[in-house]
Amino acid sequence: DLKLQFLYFIAPPHISKMYIRRGLRLAAACTVGFGVAAGVEQGSCASLDYPPKAMSPGVRKLPKWIQAGCGDKEYYCTEKGATYPADFTPDQMPDMTNHSSFMAEFLRDHPEIYAKYKDVTTKNGVTLAKCIKTGVDNPGHPMIKTCGITAGDEESFTVFADLFEPVISARHGGYPRNAKHPTDMDINHVLDTKIDPSGKYVLTSRVRTGRSVRGIRLPPAIGFDERRELERVCVKGLLNLKGVLKGDYFPLHGSMSYQPKMGGMSEKKEEELRSAGNLFQEPDSTLLLASGMGRHWPDARGIFHNDAKNFFVWVGEEDHLRIVSMQKGDDIKDVFRRFSTACNEVQKVLKSEGYDFMHNEHLGYILTCPSNLGTGLRAGQMLNIPLVSQRKDFKNMCKKMGLQARGTAGVDSASVGGKWDVSNADRLGKSEVQLVNIMISGNSKLVKWEQMLEQGKTKEVEAEIAKM
């Protein structure tokens, strides 16, 4: 600590004091307080009964195959066939003959790319193996093609560009390497269209996205102290929110990283949030575990929500931040306003701390999975449309309007009682406002057609759909 403080005052102008401040904060984080709470040393980075030295008590209650991904080491589980390394890339490319992912498909056709990158690392030490481990360990399903690759840091997308770019293009239906992604969060550019004047068909409206903090590795590669620094700076920004966004931060139960709430939220609070669908849980799939999402669980992870409980931010899950704004009814513009304001205000605090969101003009906002690059945005509404959704071509009809229809439990789930979660399909190549407006236009038509079908105007509906 004394050496770092000395450096801060004597450092020459060309040495960024931002990095010295970070060092001071990390040193402080490892030495704050040594009182004992729930049998774990508060603030200590070296507790014998807690990450990174050991798994937390809550994790030790989980199945062994999940525990294997929640400690300090890379996920290795022979039971699940997850044995590919991550800290180094083997000379020989793994056999992915039966794998179904964009990554596996490309490397099967271009094994020279594997050879090109097997000895390459980013400045932060991220290897090719780290990026493709989840796709190697998980063959996938022939009918469901995943990306099969995640980024360990922001630089992964450029250092391993000859692999990431083809995957990105395939996943997003064609995206050139010289393309520029537009960004527009201006609420004044959102349509004023009233989607459901009757208030009968739109149950809830929601906008969600992710954000990553520049200068900190992404979840597949993030370290213990890095994750704590991520929590510190993000929570500082969130607690700075005012007005309708004002709220509080609640670490996951068992987390010992956040000084004001050592031990995290109560199990009752956690269950309350999860039962309402507003909180994530420990990774329970090999896709996530092989991506490193479970390391040091539950340390430095939690949720912020405003007092009205219509704005939520997950900290430290699959992305650095997962931001959700929602409310009952069809007023998506009000939902987007909260979302946009919060992103801007948190970014101001990050900048004051020497950080910023990861963003570039080619890929837009940088997130862990290539599927979420660009905006990472999903603007959707839960619609009650039992008649129009009975059509055999309903999902294809939505696709033509730039929409994706999901069942009530998410992707590939069934609808219950004619209720569908309908949202924008694209993420990359269109701005946030464009995607919200696509959803507004499309959902307005679905609601209109549902009303017409109730009135027996089947021919008129068919004629309008035929014109698409």
Short mmCIF file of C-alpha atoms in Angstrom, two decimals, residues 195 388 401 439-452 464 468:
data_model
loop_
_atom_site.label_atom_id
_atom_site.label_comp_id
_atom_site.label_asym_id
_atom_site.label_seq_id
_atom_site.Cartn_x
_atom_site.Cartn_y
_atom_site.Cartn_z
CA ILE A 195 -49.95 -0.16 -29.39
CA VAL A 388 -53.83 -14.49 -34.49
CA MET A 401 -41.84 -8.05 -39.42
CA MET A 439 -41.27 -3.84 -32.14
CA ILE A 440 -43.84 -1.02 -31.79
CA SER A 441 -44.89 -1.27 -35.45
CA GLY A 442 -45.09 -5.06 -35.46
CA ASN A 443 -46.90 -5.47 -32.15
CA SER A 444 -49.39 -2.76 -33.13
CA LYS A 445 -50.32 -4.87 -36.15
CA LEU A 446 -50.64 -8.07 -34.09
CA VAL A 447 -52.99 -6.33 -31.64
CA LYS A 448 -55.00 -4.82 -34.51
CA TRP A 449 -55.36 -8.21 -36.22
CA GLU A 450 -56.41 -9.87 -32.97
CA GLN A 451 -59.20 -7.31 -32.56
CA MET A 452 -60.31 -7.79 -36.18
CA GLU A 464 -53.37 -7.37 -44.86
CA MET A 468 -46.33 -8.15 -46.10
#
